[in-house]
Amino acid sequence: MKYFLWLPYIWILCVTAQVAPALPNITIITEGGTVGGKAISREHTAVYNAGVLDIKAIVKDICEPLHSIANINLVDFSNGDSIDRCSFDDLKLIELVTKLLNDPYTNGLVILHGTHTMIETATALSLAIKTEKPIVLTGAARPASALGADGPLNILSAVRVVISNIDNNWATKRGDLVIVFQGQILSPWGTIKSTESFEPGLGSQLGFVMDGEVIFNNLPGTRAPRKFNISPIQEVAKLPQVNIFHAQREFPATAVETVIDEGAKGIILVAYGNGFWPKESAERINTKAENHGVPVVLTKMYQSGYIKNAQSGVGMPGGRFTATEASICLQFLIH
């Protein structure tokens, strides 16, 4: 008889075990950069080799907290310094990300990337990837070997942002990926890279990660103006060449003329004010570009700027786009 007294407790234990939620399946991809960097000593934070550690070495100190909140799949995609990446690397990454997201097993992705070109890669992915699954990019300001390395916490925060999609469905509401860095949740659109962090622009600050809690306070935020079908591009080595030039006194028009002669398919001019460019070189650039059918776009010099008009008779206004955003959009448009 006494055994029957235990039956209600056994039943409760069984029910509790059955309703315990399964951990989400998250893939972490490494693309090199400072987050996988190694120096000759733990005190070195400025001179080091970027992207030399594999992904297992990068996450070794946070394995326990990672596996307590998610089923983690690790993918070593590429290594090295992000400043050496090219547009073909973006195409290969887009192909891999698309494949992983099409796998029903995958609930979301975290991409580890060098901070110097993270905005460029995020912009390309943003324009090409169509998904309601969460994608988060993160990296580090200090190499993995350094005392006080920030990579592990950034990675853990990025994973928590992916997991938070289960409750708040931010990926669907936003319709785009995010960057998580040093406690900030950012849109790549309007955000710029500073020395050791990222500075949000108008509408690109989406939320925060504080003490392991994910807080979104500005959805959807700035996002891709449109999505592109990049499947025809996968057969080529690189996206079309688009060059960026910054305005300066006595700007040498020959610099633009030369890259057009060498095959540039688009030109971005980072203009003064709200669309001004030195008059003499503007005339020559306009003539060269029109004769070769090369589009020219004027973009803002400062983060808070806006280009409404081409004040000097060259190029088309780039609106709120930064030079990076405009150049990658133009690559996709003219491919």
Tab-separated table of N, CA and C in Angstrom, residues 37-118:
chain	number	residue	atom	x	y	z
A	37	GLY	N	42.414	35.952	-32.473
A	37	GLY	CA	43.782	36.444	-32.554
A	37	GLY	C	44.668	35.952	-31.426
A	38	LYS	N	45.976	35.918	-31.692
A	38	LYS	CA	46.947	35.454	-30.699
A	38	LYS	C	48.194	36.327	-30.765
A	39	ALA	N	48.670	36.760	-29.561
A	39	ALA	CA	49.862	37.596	-29.464
A	39	ALA	C	50.985	36.838	-28.769
A	40	ILE	N	52.170	37.450	-28.688
A	40	ILE	CA	53.310	36.771	-28.074
A	40	ILE	C	53.208	36.735	-26.551
A	41	SER	N	52.352	37.592	-25.988
A	41	SER	CA	52.117	37.548	-24.543
A	41	SER	C	50.697	37.998	-24.257
A	42	ARG	N	50.236	37.742	-23.051
A	42	ARG	CA	48.865	38.091	-22.690
A	42	ARG	C	48.706	39.593	-22.487
A	43	GLU	N	49.807	40.320	-22.377
A	43	GLU	CA	49.742	41.771	-22.237
A	43	GLU	C	49.601	42.483	-23.576
A	44	HIS	N	49.905	41.794	-24.659
A	44	HIS	CA	49.840	42.425	-25.986
A	44	HIS	C	48.399	42.477	-26.490
A	45	THR	N	47.907	43.692	-26.747
A	45	THR	CA	46.552	43.858	-27.281
A	45	THR	C	46.541	44.621	-28.603
A	46	ALA	N	47.675	45.202	-28.995
A	46	ALA	CA	47.738	45.983	-30.229
A	46	ALA	C	48.469	45.261	-31.344
A	47	VAL	N	49.490	44.487	-30.995
A	47	VAL	CA	50.261	43.745	-31.995
A	47	VAL	C	50.005	42.262	-31.799
A	48	TYR	N	49.382	41.631	-32.789
A	48	TYR	CA	49.024	40.215	-32.700
A	48	TYR	C	48.687	39.700	-34.088
A	49	ASN	N	48.542	38.398	-34.219
A	49	ASN	CA	48.118	37.781	-35.473
A	49	ASN	C	46.634	37.465	-35.386
A	50	ALA	N	45.864	38.030	-36.291
A	50	ALA	CA	44.414	37.844	-36.280
A	50	ALA	C	44.029	36.515	-36.913
A	51	GLY	N	42.991	35.898	-36.379
A	51	GLY	CA	42.388	34.723	-37.005
A	51	GLY	C	43.261	33.497	-37.068
A	52	VAL	N	44.093	33.270	-36.059
A	52	VAL	CA	44.957	32.085	-36.091
A	52	VAL	C	44.395	30.924	-35.246
A	53	LEU	N	43.455	31.207	-34.366
A	53	LEU	CA	42.886	30.151	-33.526
A	53	LEU	C	41.665	29.541	-34.202
A	54	ASP	N	41.498	28.215	-34.036
A	54	ASP	CA	40.289	27.597	-34.565
A	54	ASP	C	39.138	27.854	-33.594
A	55	ILE	N	37.943	27.498	-34.010
A	55	ILE	CA	36.765	27.879	-33.243
A	55	ILE	C	36.686	27.174	-31.885
A	56	LYS	N	37.210	25.946	-31.799
A	56	LYS	CA	37.212	25.251	-30.510
A	56	LYS	C	38.077	25.982	-29.490
A	57	ALA	N	39.212	26.505	-29.945
A	57	ALA	CA	40.089	27.255	-29.056
A	57	ALA	C	39.453	28.584	-28.643
A	58	ILE	N	38.700	29.182	-29.559
A	58	ILE	CA	38.070	30.475	-29.281
A	58	ILE	C	37.022	30.360	-28.173
A	59	VAL	N	36.246	29.262	-28.175
A	59	VAL	CA	35.134	29.136	-27.220
A	59	VAL	C	35.465	28.248	-26.024
A	60	LYS	N	36.700	27.814	-25.902
A	60	LYS	CA	37.020	26.827	-24.861
A	60	LYS	C	36.691	27.317	-23.451
A	61	ASP	N	36.835	28.606	-23.184
A	61	ASP	CA	36.589	29.123	-21.840
A	61	ASP	C	35.108	29.340	-21.534
A	62	ILE	N	34.266	29.227	-22.545
A	62	ILE	CA	32.830	29.434	-22.311
A	62	ILE	C	32.003	28.212	-22.739
A	63	CYS	N	32.656	27.065	-22.878
A	63	CYS	CA	31.948	25.847	-23.286
A	63	CYS	C	30.802	25.515	-22.328
A	64	GLU	N	31.083	25.585	-21.032
A	64	GLU	CA	30.058	25.204	-20.058
A	64	GLU	C	28.823	26.097	-20.128
A	65	PRO	N	28.963	27.435	-20.069
A	65	PRO	CA	27.754	28.261	-20.182
A	65	PRO	C	27.062	28.152	-21.544
A	66	LEU	N	27.844	27.958	-22.620
A	66	LEU	CA	27.225	27.809	-23.934
A	66	LEU	C	26.355	26.563	-24.004
A	67	HIS	N	26.915	25.431	-23.557
A	67	HIS	CA	26.182	24.167	-23.654
A	67	HIS	C	25.066	24.048	-22.626
A	68	SER	N	25.046	24.940	-21.656
A	68	SER	CA	23.941	24.931	-20.698
A	68	SER	C	22.704	25.630	-21.247
A	69	ILE	N	22.860	26.419	-22.309
A	69	ILE	CA	21.721	27.160	-22.853
A	69	ILE	C	21.376	26.767	-24.287
A	70	ALA	N	22.249	26.009	-24.954
A	70	ALA	CA	21.976	25.647	-26.354
A	70	ALA	C	22.792	24.432	-26.768
A	71	ASN	N	22.291	23.757	-27.792
A	71	ASN	CA	23.086	22.724	-28.474
A	71	ASN	C	23.935	23.459	-29.514
A	72	ILE	N	25.253	23.431	-29.336
A	72	ILE	CA	26.150	24.244	-30.145
A	72	ILE	C	26.847	23.404	-31.205
A	73	ASN	N	26.742	23.874	-32.447
A	73	ASN	CA	27.465	23.274	-33.568
A	73	ASN	C	28.532	24.264	-34.018
A	74	LEU	N	29.787	23.838	-34.063
A	74	LEU	CA	30.898	24.721	-34.398
A	74	LEU	C	31.370	24.480	-35.825
A	75	VAL	N	31.556	25.556	-36.582
A	75	VAL	CA	32.000	25.456	-37.979
A	75	VAL	C	33.182	26.389	-38.205
A	76	ASP	N	34.333	25.840	-38.545
A	76	ASP	CA	35.492	26.637	-38.959
A	76	ASP	C	35.355	26.938	-40.447
A	77	PHE	N	34.968	28.158	-40.777
A	77	PHE	CA	34.756	28.506	-42.187
A	77	PHE	C	36.011	29.092	-42.810
A	78	SER	N	36.598	30.089	-42.147
A	78	SER	CA	37.843	30.665	-42.651
A	78	SER	C	38.583	31.343	-41.507
A	79	ASN	N	39.853	31.645	-41.735
A	79	ASN	CA	40.681	32.301	-40.741
A	79	ASN	C	41.394	33.481	-41.380
A	80	GLY	N	42.235	34.157	-40.580
A	80	GLY	CA	42.988	35.276	-41.112
A	80	GLY	C	42.403	36.613	-40.692
A	81	ASP	N	42.937	37.673	-41.255
A	81	ASP	CA	42.530	39.032	-40.934
A	81	ASP	C	41.378	39.448	-41.844
A	82	SER	N	40.356	40.066	-41.278
A	82	SER	CA	39.182	40.430	-42.078
A	82	SER	C	39.500	41.468	-43.141
A	83	ILE	N	40.590	42.238	-42.976
A	83	ILE	CA	40.908	43.242	-43.995
A	83	ILE	C	41.375	42.608	-45.299
A	84	ASP	N	41.673	41.307	-45.275
A	84	ASP	CA	42.103	40.601	-46.480
A	84	ASP	C	40.948	39.894	-47.185
A	85	ARG	N	39.734	40.052	-46.678
A	85	ARG	CA	38.587	39.420	-47.327
A	85	ARG	C	38.253	40.141	-48.633
A	86	CYS	N	37.570	39.432	-49.537
A	86	CYS	CA	37.097	40.038	-50.776
A	86	CYS	C	35.630	39.666	-50.968
A	87	SER	N	35.031	40.185	-52.021
A	87	SER	CA	33.604	39.947	-52.232
A	87	SER	C	33.298	38.472	-52.498
A	88	PHE	N	34.273	37.725	-53.035
A	88	PHE	CA	34.039	36.296	-53.243
A	88	PHE	C	33.882	35.577	-51.914
A	89	ASP	N	34.592	36.047	-50.874
A	89	ASP	CA	34.406	35.472	-49.539
A	89	ASP	C	32.982	35.686	-49.051
A	90	ASP	N	32.421	36.866	-49.368
A	90	ASP	CA	31.022	37.128	-49.013
A	90	ASP	C	30.094	36.146	-49.714
A	91	LEU	N	30.365	35.894	-50.994
A	91	LEU	CA	29.520	34.979	-51.754
A	91	LEU	C	29.573	33.564	-51.183
A	92	LYS	N	30.767	33.126	-50.800
A	92	LYS	CA	30.899	31.795	-50.207
A	92	LYS	C	30.187	31.724	-48.865
A	93	LEU	N	30.293	32.796	-48.082
A	93	LEU	CA	29.616	32.824	-46.784
A	93	LEU	C	28.100	32.838	-46.960
A	94	ILE	N	27.612	33.597	-47.919
A	94	ILE	CA	26.171	33.627	-48.203
A	94	ILE	C	25.672	32.227	-48.554
A	95	GLU	N	26.455	31.511	-49.352
A	95	GLU	CA	26.091	30.152	-49.745
A	95	GLU	C	26.032	29.227	-48.524
A	96	LEU	N	27.043	29.331	-47.632
A	96	LEU	CA	27.067	28.494	-46.433
A	96	LEU	C	25.919	28.836	-45.501
A	97	VAL	N	25.692	30.123	-45.264
A	97	VAL	CA	24.623	30.553	-44.369
A	97	VAL	C	23.267	30.090	-44.883
A	98	THR	N	23.053	30.217	-46.183
A	98	THR	CA	21.791	29.768	-46.777
A	98	THR	C	21.590	28.271	-46.562
A	99	LYS	N	22.648	27.500	-46.769
A	99	LYS	CA	22.573	26.047	-46.573
A	99	LYS	C	22.243	25.694	-45.127
A	100	LEU	N	22.900	26.344	-44.183
A	100	LEU	CA	22.662	26.049	-42.769
A	100	LEU	C	21.252	26.448	-42.344
A	101	LEU	N	20.785	27.587	-42.823
A	101	LEU	CA	19.451	28.049	-42.438
A	101	LEU	C	18.351	27.192	-43.039
A	102	ASN	N	18.628	26.562	-44.167
A	102	ASN	CA	17.642	25.670	-44.784
A	102	ASN	C	17.541	24.325	-44.069
A	103	ASP	N	18.481	24.051	-43.166
A	103	ASP	CA	18.454	22.825	-42.375
A	103	ASP	C	17.449	23.000	-41.241
A	104	PRO	N	16.405	22.178	-41.183
A	104	PRO	CA	15.398	22.318	-40.107
A	104	PRO	C	16.001	22.212	-38.712
A	105	TYR	N	17.162	21.565	-38.593
A	105	TYR	CA	17.810	21.397	-37.294
A	105	TYR	C	18.300	22.730	-36.735
A	106	THR	N	18.671	23.657	-37.617
A	106	THR	CA	19.277	24.915	-37.191
A	106	THR	C	18.222	25.928	-36.778
A	107	ASN	N	18.334	26.433	-35.544
A	107	ASN	CA	17.421	27.469	-35.047
A	107	ASN	C	17.988	28.876	-35.223
A	108	GLY	N	19.292	28.995	-35.399
A	108	GLY	CA	19.890	30.305	-35.577
A	108	GLY	C	21.394	30.217	-35.734
A	109	LEU	N	22.001	31.340	-36.156
A	109	LEU	CA	23.440	31.375	-36.446
A	109	LEU	C	24.119	32.523	-35.715
A	110	VAL	N	25.349	32.263	-35.285
A	110	VAL	CA	26.256	33.307	-34.805
A	110	VAL	C	27.499	33.248	-35.681
A	111	ILE	N	27.895	34.392	-36.230
A	111	ILE	CA	29.067	34.472	-37.101
A	111	ILE	C	30.133	35.308	-36.409
A	112	LEU	N	31.317	34.707	-36.185
A	112	LEU	CA	32.441	35.410	-35.578
A	112	LEU	C	33.268	36.048	-36.690
A	113	HIS	N	33.520	37.337	-36.577
A	113	HIS	CA	34.093	38.074	-37.704
A	113	HIS	C	35.029	39.161	-37.196
A	114	GLY	N	36.019	39.507	-38.002
A	114	GLY	CA	36.875	40.645	-37.697
A	114	GLY	C	36.077	41.932	-37.739
A	115	THR	N	36.382	42.849	-36.824
A	115	THR	CA	35.558	44.056	-36.710
A	115	THR	C	35.812	45.072	-37.822
A	116	HIS	N	37.000	45.077	-38.423
A	116	HIS	CA	37.299	46.095	-39.441
A	116	HIS	C	36.332	46.027	-40.614
A	117	THR	N	35.976	44.823	-41.048
A	117	THR	CA	35.080	44.694	-42.212
A	117	THR	C	33.770	43.998	-41.862
A	118	MET	N	33.453	43.949	-40.571
A	118	MET	CA	32.201	43.296	-40.170
A	118	MET	C	30.981	43.975	-40.779
